[in-house]
Amino acid sequence: MMRRVESRVRVRYSETDQMGIVYYANYFVWMEVGRVDYCTSAGFEYRDMERHDGALLAVTEAKCNYRAPARFHDEIRLLTWVTESRSRTIRFSYEMRRAADDVLLATGETLHTVCDREGKTIRLPEKYRHFFPLTNAG
Amino acid sequence: MMRRVESRVRVRYSETDQMGIVYYANYFVWMEVGRVDYCTSAGFEYRDMERHDGALLAVTEAKCNYRAPARFHDEIRLLTWVTESRSRTIRFSYEMRRAADDVLLATGETLHTVCDREGKTIRLPEKYRHFFPLTNAG
Amino acid sequence: MMRRVESRVRVRYSETDQMGIVYYANYFVWMEVGRVDYCTSAGFEYRDMERHDGALLAVTEAKCNYRAPARFHDEIRLLTWVTESRSRTIRFSYEMRRAADDVLLATGETLHTVCDREGKTIRLPEKYRHFFPLTNAG
Amino acid sequence: MMRRVESRVRVRYSETDQMGIVYYANYFVWMEVGRVDYCTSAGFEYRDMERHDGALLAVTEAKCNYRAPARFHDEIRLLTWVTESRSRTIRFSYEMRRAADDVLLATGETLHTVCDREGKTIRLPEKYRHFFPLTNAG
């Protein structure tokens, strides 16, 4: 069974806003970084799934709960794992912590539909199925 | 009672990704545009609430459901309204439609905590309370 | 002869950084808004040139000089015009001013190569040539 | 004498646009990553210069020449060095290459004015002066 996959992200100046903290939409960009790292860690490149197999993971739901603000230059430890895996949909969950002191910054979730290049829903190609096993919580 | 406030957003090239559609995190940027327009329409500028009264609306939850893709140059009709209003928190709901044919693109929700400049939770200053009445659905 | 085309942009919260001003890369996003408005004003949609004629304006040079900071909620008056127009390249110039007091915020320039969908340089389709006349300064 | 400082950036999906390549404004975000890494490599954190000494490097000029497109998931090798160093201004130069085959993607330059928190030009604090020596080309 797949473990949670860990990514590291360094907060960019561009990601902050005038509150002096990371702008809320940017956490969704980090989740995308986590998903791509998840794929690499699982054994394939998301880029190749799009390019060679014409299978895209389009986002149909996204949510984030913000617990503590991330700030410029913080290193973020991002965990990504699969919490739902069906023939046409995959759900990822995320946890973001400040690496320096392990403080929980945010949790998130995204639901994806497998699509072809025209945006039509398709079944996840068989060869990718085993890359998305469920991960037990905890 | 406040009505839903309407904003118009034209999709920028920068907001698309290589799927040829708007990148999912950008819908949250549009929701922010909607919130700011909501304030203007309600009778004050969000900028002034931050600047003059030191009251900031920090995001604590955000979610979006994606129904149909938005594409470059589409005009988006964005509706913003208040669905929860307490002394320290405000919840906004959003609906995004393609202006040309009224197709529903996405719905969203954000929950905000009122904070001071140091990020400490405070009560919404009294003078702003009446600007955030509940809106009935429908 | 084409005049300078005017666009209006309202500064988004997402466009600010922790300096409390607009992050420098975002001025290039506004220039893109200006280019698209230029096309509309000239008599065609940039979207259609890409979609129907497979002619894309890829950026090969971009620069910006920053004179005064733009801030959240400022309305920006953006002027866009053509300063070079060849069979395979087009150069745009930009001027950004704060609408409230006409203070000059920034000037910029972008050089574009006409490309097909594979990124190969092509000649600007004949039917678009007259849309990009030179504009005299001043 | 300081050498060129090397950073690695992995292209994010969010950084692409519907041309299927990286949107041009994002190269300026990478330059910012390079500047921050330059500071770390030189012996201090840019964050601390802002926070503890109230000295900010505001961008006054920025330019980029694009040679070859960067694509999703490419690893970018970014080189950053100082090409001008005065009491109130610092100029950085950048070179971006695709790590896989060393192909030159872009070169860039940014000029910065040292400012205090209110945006007033100041002299670079003495203790930071030696961190910004000129780098010979080559």
Coordinates of C-alpha atoms in Angstrom, one line a residue:
Chain A
M1 CA 0.0 0.0 0.0
M2 CA 1.2 3.5 -0.9
R3 CA 2.3 5.7 1.9
R4 CA 1.7 9.4 2.0
V5 CA 4.1 11.1 -0.3
E6 CA 6.1 14.0 1.0
S7 CA 7.0 17.2 -0.9
R8 CA 8.9 20.3 0.1
V9 CA 7.9 23.7 -1.0
R10 CA 9.7 26.9 -0.2
V11 CA 7.3 29.9 0.0
R12 CA 8.0 32.4 -2.8
Y13 CA 7.7 36.2 -2.4
S14 CA 5.2 36.2 -5.2
E15 CA 3.0 33.9 -3.1
T16 CA 2.5 36.4 -0.3
D17 CA 0.0 39.2 -0.2
Q18 CA -0.3 42.5 1.6
M19 CA -1.5 40.7 4.8
G20 CA 2.2 39.5 4.9
I21 CA 1.1 35.9 4.6
V22 CA 0.6 33.4 1.7
Y23 CA -2.4 34.2 -0.4
Y24 CA -5.0 31.5 0.0
A25 CA -5.3 30.4 -3.6
N26 CA -1.6 29.5 -3.7
Y27 CA -2.2 26.5 -1.4
F28 CA -4.0 24.9 -4.3
V29 CA -0.9 25.3 -6.4
W30 CA 1.1 23.5 -3.8
M31 CA -1.5 20.7 -3.8
E32 CA -0.8 20.4 -7.5
V33 CA 2.9 20.1 -6.8
G34 CA 2.0 17.4 -4.3
R35 CA 0.0 15.5 -6.8
V36 CA 2.8 15.5 -9.4
D37 CA 5.2 14.3 -6.8
Y38 CA 2.7 11.6 -5.8
C39 CA 2.8 10.3 -9.3
T40 CA 6.6 10.3 -9.5
S41 CA 6.8 8.6 -6.2
A42 CA 4.1 6.0 -7.3
G43 CA 6.2 5.1 -10.3
F44 CA 5.2 7.3 -13.3
E45 CA 5.2 10.9 -14.5
Y46 CA 1.9 12.7 -14.6
R47 CA 3.3 14.5 -17.7
D48 CA 3.6 11.2 -19.5
M49 CA 0.1 10.1 -18.6
E50 CA -1.2 13.3 -20.3
R51 CA 1.2 13.2 -23.2
H52 CA 1.4 9.5 -24.1
D53 CA -1.9 8.2 -22.9
G54 CA -4.1 11.3 -23.3
A55 CA -5.5 10.9 -19.8
L56 CA -5.8 14.1 -17.8
L57 CA -6.9 14.6 -14.2
A58 CA -9.3 17.5 -14.3
V59 CA -10.2 19.0 -11.0
T60 CA -13.9 18.8 -10.1
E61 CA -13.8 19.8 -6.4
A62 CA -11.2 21.5 -4.3
K63 CA -11.2 22.6 -0.7
C64 CA -8.7 23.9 1.8
N65 CA -8.9 24.5 5.6
Y66 CA -6.4 27.1 6.8
R67 CA -5.1 26.7 10.4
A68 CA -2.1 28.9 10.6
P69 CA -0.6 31.3 8.1
A70 CA 2.4 30.4 6.0
R71 CA 5.0 33.1 5.5
F72 CA 7.6 34.1 3.0
H73 CA 10.6 31.7 3.0
D74 CA 8.9 29.1 5.2
E75 CA 9.7 25.6 4.1
I76 CA 6.4 23.7 3.8
R77 CA 6.2 20.0 4.3
L78 CA 3.4 18.8 2.1
L79 CA 1.9 15.3 2.4
T80 CA -0.3 13.9 -0.4
W81 CA -2.3 10.7 -0.5
V82 CA -5.2 9.0 -2.2
T83 CA -8.5 8.8 -0.3
E84 CA -10.8 7.6 -3.1
S85 CA -10.0 5.7 -6.2
R86 CA -12.7 4.7 -8.8
S87 CA -12.6 3.9 -12.4
R88 CA -13.3 7.5 -13.4
T89 CA -12.4 9.6 -10.3
I90 CA -9.6 10.0 -7.9
R91 CA -9.6 11.9 -4.6
F92 CA -6.4 13.3 -3.1
S93 CA -6.0 14.5 0.5
Y94 CA -3.2 16.9 1.6
E95 CA -1.6 18.1 4.8
M96 CA 0.7 21.1 4.9
R97 CA 3.0 21.8 7.8
R98 CA 5.8 24.3 8.5
A99 CA 8.9 22.2 8.3
A100 CA 10.7 24.1 11.0
D101 CA 8.4 23.3 13.8
D102 CA 5.8 20.9 12.3
V103 CA 2.9 23.3 12.9
L104 CA -0.1 22.3 10.9
L105 CA -0.8 25.1 8.4
A106 CA -3.6 23.6 6.2
T107 CA -5.4 20.5 5.1
G108 CA -7.0 20.1 1.7
E109 CA -8.7 17.8 -0.7
T110 CA -9.2 17.6 -4.4
L111 CA -11.5 15.4 -6.5
H112 CA -10.4 14.6 -10.1
T113 CA -12.2 13.2 -13.1
V114 CA -10.2 11.3 -15.6
C115 CA -10.6 13.1 -19.0
D116 CA -9.3 12.9 -22.5
R117 CA -7.8 15.9 -24.3
E118 CA -11.3 17.1 -25.3
G119 CA -12.4 17.1 -21.7
K120 CA -14.7 14.0 -22.1
T121 CA -14.8 11.7 -19.0
I122 CA -13.0 8.4 -19.6
R123 CA -11.9 5.5 -17.5
L124 CA -8.5 5.6 -16.0
P125 CA -6.3 3.5 -18.3
E126 CA -5.8 0.1 -16.8
K127 CA -2.0 0.5 -16.5
Y128 CA -2.4 3.4 -14.2
R129 CA -5.0 1.8 -11.9
H130 CA -2.5 0.3 -9.4
F131 CA -0.7 3.6 -8.9
F132 CA -3.7 5.0 -7.0
P133 CA -4.4 2.6 -4.1
L134 CA -6.3 3.9 -1.1
T135 CA -4.2 5.1 1.8
N136 CA -5.5 4.5 5.3
A137 CA -5.8 7.6 7.3
G138 CA -3.5 8.0 10.3
Chain B
M1 CA -31.8 42.7 2.7
M2 CA -28.8 42.5 0.5
R3 CA -29.1 40.9 -2.9
R4 CA -26.5 38.8 -4.6
V5 CA -23.8 41.1 -6.0
E6 CA -22.8 40.6 -9.6
S7 CA -19.2 41.0 -10.9
R8 CA -17.8 40.5 -14.4
V9 CA -14.4 39.0 -15.0
R10 CA -12.8 38.4 -18.4
V11 CA -10.6 35.3 -18.4
R12 CA -7.0 36.3 -18.9
Y13 CA -4.5 34.3 -20.9
S14 CA -2.3 33.9 -17.8
E15 CA -5.2 32.2 -16.1
T16 CA -5.3 29.3 -18.5
D17 CA -3.1 26.2 -18.3
Q18 CA -1.9 23.6 -20.8
M19 CA -5.3 21.8 -20.6
G20 CA -6.5 24.9 -22.5
I21 CA -8.9 25.8 -19.7
V22 CA -8.7 28.0 -16.6
Y23 CA -6.4 26.6 -13.9
Y24 CA -8.4 25.6 -10.9
A25 CA -6.7 27.9 -8.3
N26 CA -7.7 31.0 -10.3
Y27 CA -11.4 30.6 -9.4
F28 CA -10.4 31.5 -5.9
V29 CA -8.9 34.8 -7.2
W30 CA -12.2 35.5 -8.9
M31 CA -14.0 34.9 -5.6
E32 CA -11.8 37.5 -4.0
V33 CA -12.8 39.9 -6.8
G34 CA -16.4 39.1 -5.9
R35 CA -15.9 39.8 -2.2
V36 CA -14.3 43.1 -2.9
D37 CA -17.2 44.0 -5.2
Y38 CA -19.6 42.8 -2.6
C39 CA -18.2 45.3 -0.1
T40 CA -18.3 48.2 -2.6
S41 CA -21.9 47.3 -3.5
A42 CA -22.8 47.0 0.2
G43 CA -21.5 50.6 0.8
F44 CA -17.9 50.5 1.9
E45 CA -14.5 49.7 0.4
Y46 CA -12.8 46.5 1.8
R47 CA -9.5 48.4 1.4
D48 CA -10.7 51.0 3.9
M49 CA -11.8 48.4 6.4
E50 CA -8.2 47.1 6.4
R51 CA -6.5 50.4 6.3
H52 CA -8.6 52.6 8.6
D53 CA -10.1 50.1 11.0
G54 CA -7.4 47.4 11.0
A55 CA -10.0 44.7 10.4
L56 CA -9.0 42.0 7.9
L57 CA -11.0 39.1 6.6
A58 CA -8.6 36.2 6.7
V59 CA -9.7 33.0 4.9
T60 CA -10.1 30.0 7.0
E61 CA -12.0 27.7 4.6
A62 CA -12.3 27.7 0.8
K63 CA -13.9 25.4 -1.6
C64 CA -15.0 25.2 -5.2
N65 CA -17.0 22.8 -7.3
Y66 CA -16.2 22.9 -10.9
R67 CA -19.0 22.1 -13.4
A68 CA -17.8 23.2 -16.8
P69 CA -14.5 24.7 -17.8
A70 CA -13.9 28.4 -18.3
R71 CA -11.7 29.3 -21.3
F72 CA -9.6 32.2 -22.4
H73 CA -11.5 35.4 -23.1
D74 CA -14.8 34.0 -21.7
E75 CA -16.7 36.7 -19.8
I76 CA -17.6 35.3 -16.4
R77 CA -20.6 36.5 -14.5
L78 CA -19.8 36.0 -10.8
L79 CA -22.5 36.3 -8.1
T80 CA -21.4 36.8 -4.5
W81 CA -23.6 36.7 -1.3
V82 CA -23.4 36.2 2.4
T83 CA -24.6 32.9 3.9
E84 CA -23.3 33.2 7.4
S85 CA -22.7 36.3 9.5
R86 CA -21.4 36.2 13.1
S87 CA -19.5 38.5 15.3
R88 CA -16.1 37.0 14.3
T89 CA -16.8 35.1 11.1
I90 CA -18.4 35.7 7.7
R91 CA -19.2 33.1 5.0
F92 CA -19.6 34.0 1.4
S93 CA -21.1 31.9 -1.4
Y94 CA -20.3 32.3 -5.1
E95 CA -21.7 31.2 -8.4
M96 CA -19.8 31.6 -11.6
R97 CA -21.5 31.5 -15.0
R98 CA -20.3 32.0 -18.6
A99 CA -22.0 35.3 -19.4
A100 CA -22.5 34.4 -23.1
D101 CA -24.9 31.5 -22.4
D102 CA -25.4 31.5 -18.7
V103 CA -23.9 28.0 -18.3
L104 CA -22.9 27.3 -14.7
L105 CA -19.1 26.9 -14.5
A106 CA -18.6 26.7 -10.7
T107 CA -19.9 27.3 -7.3
G108 CA -17.8 28.1 -4.3
E109 CA -17.7 29.1 -0.6
T110 CA -15.2 30.9 1.6
L111 CA -15.3 31.3 5.4
H112 CA -13.5 34.3 6.9
T113 CA -12.3 35.2 10.4
V114 CA -12.1 38.8 11.3
C115 CA -8.5 39.6 12.3
D116 CA -6.4 42.5 13.3
R117 CA -3.1 43.3 11.6
E118 CA -1.2 40.8 13.7
G119 CA -3.6 38.1 12.7
K120 CA -5.4 37.9 16.1
T121 CA -9.2 37.2 15.9
I122 CA -11.3 40.2 16.7
R123 CA -15.0 41.1 16.6
L124 CA -16.1 42.7 13.4
P125 CA -16.3 46.4 14.1
E126 CA -19.8 47.5 14.9
K127 CA -20.0 49.9 12.0
Y128 CA -19.5 47.1 9.5
R129 CA -22.0 44.7 11.0
H130 CA -25.0 45.8 8.9
F131 CA -23.1 45.4 5.7
F132 CA -23.1 41.6 6.0
P133 CA -26.8 40.6 6.2
L134 CA -27.7 37.0 5.3
T135 CA -29.0 36.5 1.8
N136 CA -31.7 34.0 1.3
A137 CA -30.8 31.3 -1.3
G138 CA -32.8 31.3 -4.5
Chain C
M1 CA -3.8 55.1 -38.0
M2 CA -4.5 53.3 -34.8
R3 CA -4.6 55.2 -31.6
R4 CA -3.3 54.0 -28.3
V5 CA -5.9 51.6 -26.9
E6 CA -7.0 52.1 -23.3
S7 CA -7.8 49.4 -20.8
R8 CA -8.8 49.6 -17.2
V9 CA -7.6 47.1 -14.6
R10 CA -8.5 47.1 -10.9
V11 CA -5.7 45.8 -8.7
R12 CA -6.6 42.4 -7.1
Y13 CA -5.6 41.4 -3.6
S14 CA -3.8 38.4 -5.1
E15 CA -1.6 40.7 -7.1
T16 CA -0.1 42.4 -4.0
D17 CA 2.9 41.0 -2.0
Q18 CA 4.1 41.5 1.5
M19 CA 5.7 44.8 0.6
G20 CA 2.1 46.0 0.4
I21 CA 2.4 46.8 -3.3
V22 CA 1.8 45.0 -6.6
Y23 CA 4.3 42.2 -7.2
Y24 CA 6.4 43.1 -10.2
A25 CA 5.6 40.1 -12.4
N26 CA 1.9 41.0 -12.4
Y27 CA 2.5 44.1 -14.6
F28 CA 3.3 41.7 -17.4
V29 CA -0.2 40.1 -16.9
W30 CA -1.7 43.5 -17.3
M31 CA 0.3 44.1 -20.5
E32 CA -1.3 40.9 -21.8
V33 CA -4.8 42.3 -20.9
G34 CA -3.8 45.4 -22.8
R35 CA -2.7 43.4 -25.9
V36 CA -6.0 41.5 -26.0
D37 CA -7.9 44.7 -25.7
Y38 CA -5.8 46.2 -28.4
C39 CA -6.9 43.4 -30.7
T40 CA -10.6 43.8 -29.8
S41 CA -10.3 47.5 -30.4
A42 CA -8.4 47.0 -33.7
G43 CA -11.3 44.9 -34.9
F44 CA -10.7 41.2 -34.2
E45 CA -10.4 38.9 -31.2
Y46 CA -6.9 37.5 -30.4
R47 CA -8.7 34.3 -29.3
D48 CA -9.9 33.8 -32.9
M49 CA -6.5 34.5 -34.4
E50 CA -5.2 31.6 -32.3
R51 CA -8.2 29.3 -32.8
H52 CA -9.2 29.9 -36.4
D53 CA -6.0 30.9 -38.0
G54 CA -3.5 29.0 -35.8
A55 CA -1.4 32.2 -35.5
L56 CA -0.1 32.8 -32.0
L57 CA 1.9 35.8 -30.7
A58 CA 4.7 34.2 -28.6
V59 CA 6.6 36.6 -26.4
T60 CA 10.3 36.8 -27.2
E61 CA 11.3 39.9 -25.2
A62 CA 9.6 41.6 -22.2
K63 CA 10.6 44.5 -20.1
C64 CA 9.1 46.9 -17.6
N65 CA 10.3 50.1 -15.8
Y66 CA 8.6 50.7 -12.5
R67 CA 8.2 54.3 -11.5
A68 CA 5.7 54.3 -8.6
P69 CA 4.0 51.4 -6.8
A70 CA 0.5 50.2 -7.6
R71 CA -1.6 49.2 -4.6
F72 CA -4.6 47.0 -3.9
H73 CA -7.8 48.4 -5.3
D74 CA -6.1 51.1 -7.4
E75 CA -7.7 51.4 -10.8
I76 CA -5.0 51.3 -13.4
R77 CA -5.3 53.0 -16.8
L78 CA -3.3 51.0 -19.2
L79 CA -2.4 52.3 -22.7
T80 CA -1.2 49.8 -25.4
W81 CA 0.1 50.6 -28.8
V82 CA 2.3 49.1 -31.6
T83 CA 5.8 50.3 -32.1
E84 CA 7.1 47.8 -34.6
S85 CA 5.3 45.7 -37.1
R86 CA 7.1 43.3 -39.4
S87 CA 6.0 40.2 -41.3
R88 CA 7.0 37.9 -38.4
T89 CA 7.3 40.1 -35.3
I90 CA 5.2 42.8 -33.6
R91 CA 6.3 45.1 -30.8
F92 CA 3.9 46.6 -28.3
S93 CA 4.5 49.4 -25.9
Y94 CA 2.6 50.1 -22.7
E95 CA 2.0 52.8 -20.2
M96 CA 0.3 52.3 -16.9
R97 CA -1.1 55.1 -14.8
R98 CA -3.1 55.3 -11.6
A99 CA -6.5 56.4 -12.9
A100 CA -7.3 58.5 -9.8
D101 CA -4.4 61.0 -10.2
D102 CA -2.8 60.0 -13.6
V103 CA 0.5 59.3 -11.8
L104 CA 2.8 57.2 -14.1
L105 CA 3.3 53.8 -12.5
A106 CA 5.2 51.9 -15.2
T107 CA 6.1 51.7 -18.8
G108 CA 6.8 48.4 -20.7
E109 CA 7.5 46.8 -23.9
T110 CA 7.0 43.3 -25.4
L111 CA 8.3 41.8 -28.6
H112 CA 6.3 38.9 -30.2
T113 CA 7.0 36.4 -32.9
V114 CA 4.2 35.0 -34.9
C115 CA 4.1 31.2 -34.4
D116 CA 2.0 28.3 -35.4
R117 CA 0.6 25.8 -32.9
E118 CA 3.8 23.9 -32.9
G119 CA 5.8 27.0 -32.0
K120 CA 7.3 27.4 -35.5
T121 CA 7.8 31.0 -36.7
I122 CA 5.4 31.9 -39.5
R123 CA 4.4 35.1 -41.3
L124 CA 1.5 37.0 -39.8
P125 CA -1.6 36.0 -41.9
E126 CA -2.3 38.7 -44.5
K127 CA -5.7 39.4 -43.2
Y128 CA -4.3 40.5 -39.8
R129 CA -1.6 42.7 -41.2
H130 CA -3.6 46.0 -41.3
F131 CA -4.6 45.5 -37.6
F132 CA -1.1 46.3 -36.5
P133 CA -0.1 49.7 -37.9
L134 CA 2.6 51.7 -36.2
T135 CA 1.5 54.3 -33.7
N136 CA 3.4 57.6 -33.5
A137 CA 4.6 58.3 -30.0
G138 CA 3.0 61.3 -28.2
Chain D
M1 CA 34.5 36.9 -5.6
M2 CA 31.0 35.5 -5.7
R3 CA 30.3 32.9 -8.2
R4 CA 27.0 32.6 -10.1
V5 CA 24.5 31.0 -7.8
E6 CA 22.6 28.1 -9.1
S7 CA 18.9 27.3 -8.3
R8 CA 16.7 24.5 -9.5
V9 CA 13.0 25.1 -10.3
R10 CA 10.6 22.4 -11.4
V11 CA 7.9 23.8 -13.8
R12 CA 4.5 23.7 -12.2
Y13 CA 1.3 23.0 -14.1
S14 CA 0.0 26.3 -12.9
E15 CA 2.8 28.1 -14.7
T16 CA 1.8 26.8 -18.1
D17 CA -0.8 28.5 -20.3
Q18 CA -2.9 27.3 -23.2
M19 CA 0.0 27.5 -25.6
G20 CA 1.3 24.5 -23.7
I21 CA 4.4 26.4 -22.5
V22 CA 5.3 28.5 -19.5
Y23 CA 3.5 31.8 -19.4
Y24 CA 6.0 34.6 -19.8
A25 CA 5.4 36.5 -16.6
N26 CA 6.4 33.4 -14.5
Y27 CA 10.1 33.7 -15.5
F28 CA 10.1 36.8 -13.3
V29 CA 8.9 34.7 -10.4
W30 CA 11.8 32.3 -11.0
M31 CA 14.2 35.2 -11.0
E32 CA 12.9 36.1 -7.6
V33 CA 13.6 32.5 -6.5
G34 CA 17.1 33.0 -7.8
R35 CA 17.6 36.3 -5.9
V36 CA 16.6 34.7 -2.7
D37 CA 18.9 31.8 -3.3
Y38 CA 21.6 34.2 -4.1
C39 CA 21.3 35.8 -0.7
T40 CA 21.3 32.5 1.1
S41 CA 24.4 31.4 -0.8
A42 CA 26.1 34.8 -0.1
G43 CA 25.6 34.2 3.6
F44 CA 22.3 35.9 4.7
E45 CA 18.6 35.4 4.3
Y46 CA 16.8 38.1 2.3
R47 CA 13.8 37.6 4.7
D48 CA 16.0 38.8 7.6
M49 CA 17.3 41.8 5.7
E50 CA 13.6 42.9 5.3
R51 CA 12.5 41.9 8.8
H52 CA 15.5 42.9 11.0
D53 CA 17.0 45.7 9.1
G54 CA 14.0 47.1 7.3
A55 CA 15.9 47.1 3.9
L56 CA 13.8 46.0 0.9
L57 CA 15.0 45.4 -2.6
A58 CA 12.2 47.0 -4.7
V59 CA 12.3 46.2 -8.4
T60 CA 12.7 49.2 -10.7
E61 CA 13.5 47.5 -14.0
A62 CA 12.9 44.0 -15.2
K63 CA 13.5 42.3 -18.5
C64 CA 13.6 38.9 -20.0
N65 CA 14.6 37.5 -23.4
Y66 CA 13.0 34.2 -24.3
R67 CA 15.0 31.8 -26.4
A68 CA 13.2 28.5 -26.1
P69 CA 10.0 27.5 -24.3
A70 CA 9.9 25.9 -20.9
R71 CA 7.3 23.2 -20.5
F72 CA 5.5 21.5 -17.6
H73 CA 7.7 19.4 -15.4
D74 CA 11.0 20.6 -17.0
E75 CA 13.6 21.1 -14.4
I76 CA 15.1 24.6 -14.9
R77 CA 18.7 25.4 -13.9
L78 CA 18.7 29.0 -13.0
L79 CA 21.9 31.0 -12.6
T80 CA 21.9 34.4 -10.7
W81 CA 24.7 36.9 -10.3
V82 CA 25.3 40.6 -9.6
T83 CA 26.2 42.8 -12.5
E84 CA 26.0 46.2 -10.8
S85 CA 26.3 47.1 -7.1
R86 CA 26.0 50.7 -5.8
S87 CA 25.1 52.2 -2.5
R88 CA 21.4 52.4 -3.4
T89 CA 20.9 50.0 -6.3
I90 CA 21.8 46.4 -7.2
R91 CA 21.5 44.8 -10.6
F92 CA 21.0 41.0 -11.0
S93 CA 21.5 39.0 -14.1
Y94 CA 19.9 35.6 -14.8
E95 CA 20.3 32.7 -17.1
M96 CA 17.7 29.9 -17.3
R97 CA 18.5 26.5 -18.9
R98 CA 16.6 23.3 -19.2
A99 CA 18.5 21.0 -16.9
A100 CA 18.1 17.9 -19.0
D101 CA 20.0 19.1 -22.0
D102 CA 21.4 22.5 -21.0
V103 CA 19.4 24.3 -23.7
L104 CA 19.3 28.1 -23.0
L105 CA 15.6 29.1 -22.3
A106 CA 15.9 32.7 -21.2
T107 CA 18.2 35.4 -20.0
G108 CA 17.0 38.2 -17.7
E109 CA 18.0 41.2 -15.7
T110 CA 16.4 43.1 -12.8
L111 CA 17.5 46.4 -11.2
H112 CA 16.6 47.0 -7.6
T113 CA 16.5 50.1 -5.4
V114 CA 17.1 49.6 -1.7
C115 CA 14.1 50.9 0.2
D116 CA 12.7 51.2 3.7
R117 CA 9.3 49.8 4.7
E118 CA 7.7 53.0 3.6
G119 CA 9.2 52.7 0.1
K120 CA 11.8 55.5 0.6
T121 CA 15.1 55.0 -1.1
I122 CA 17.9 54.3 1.5
R123 CA 21.5 53.2 1.3
L124 CA 22.1 49.5 1.6
P125 CA 23.1 48.9 5.2
E126 CA 26.9 48.6 5.5
K127 CA 26.8 45.1 6.8
Y128 CA 25.2 43.8 3.6
R129 CA 27.5 45.6 1.2
H130 CA 30.1 42.8 0.9
F131 CA 27.4 40.3 0.0
F132 CA 26.8 41.9 -3.4
P133 CA 30.2 41.9 -5.1
L134 CA 30.3 42.2 -8.9
T135 CA 30.6 38.9 -10.8
N136 CA 32.7 38.8 -13.9
A137 CA 30.8 37.5 -16.9
G138 CA 32.5 34.3 -18.2

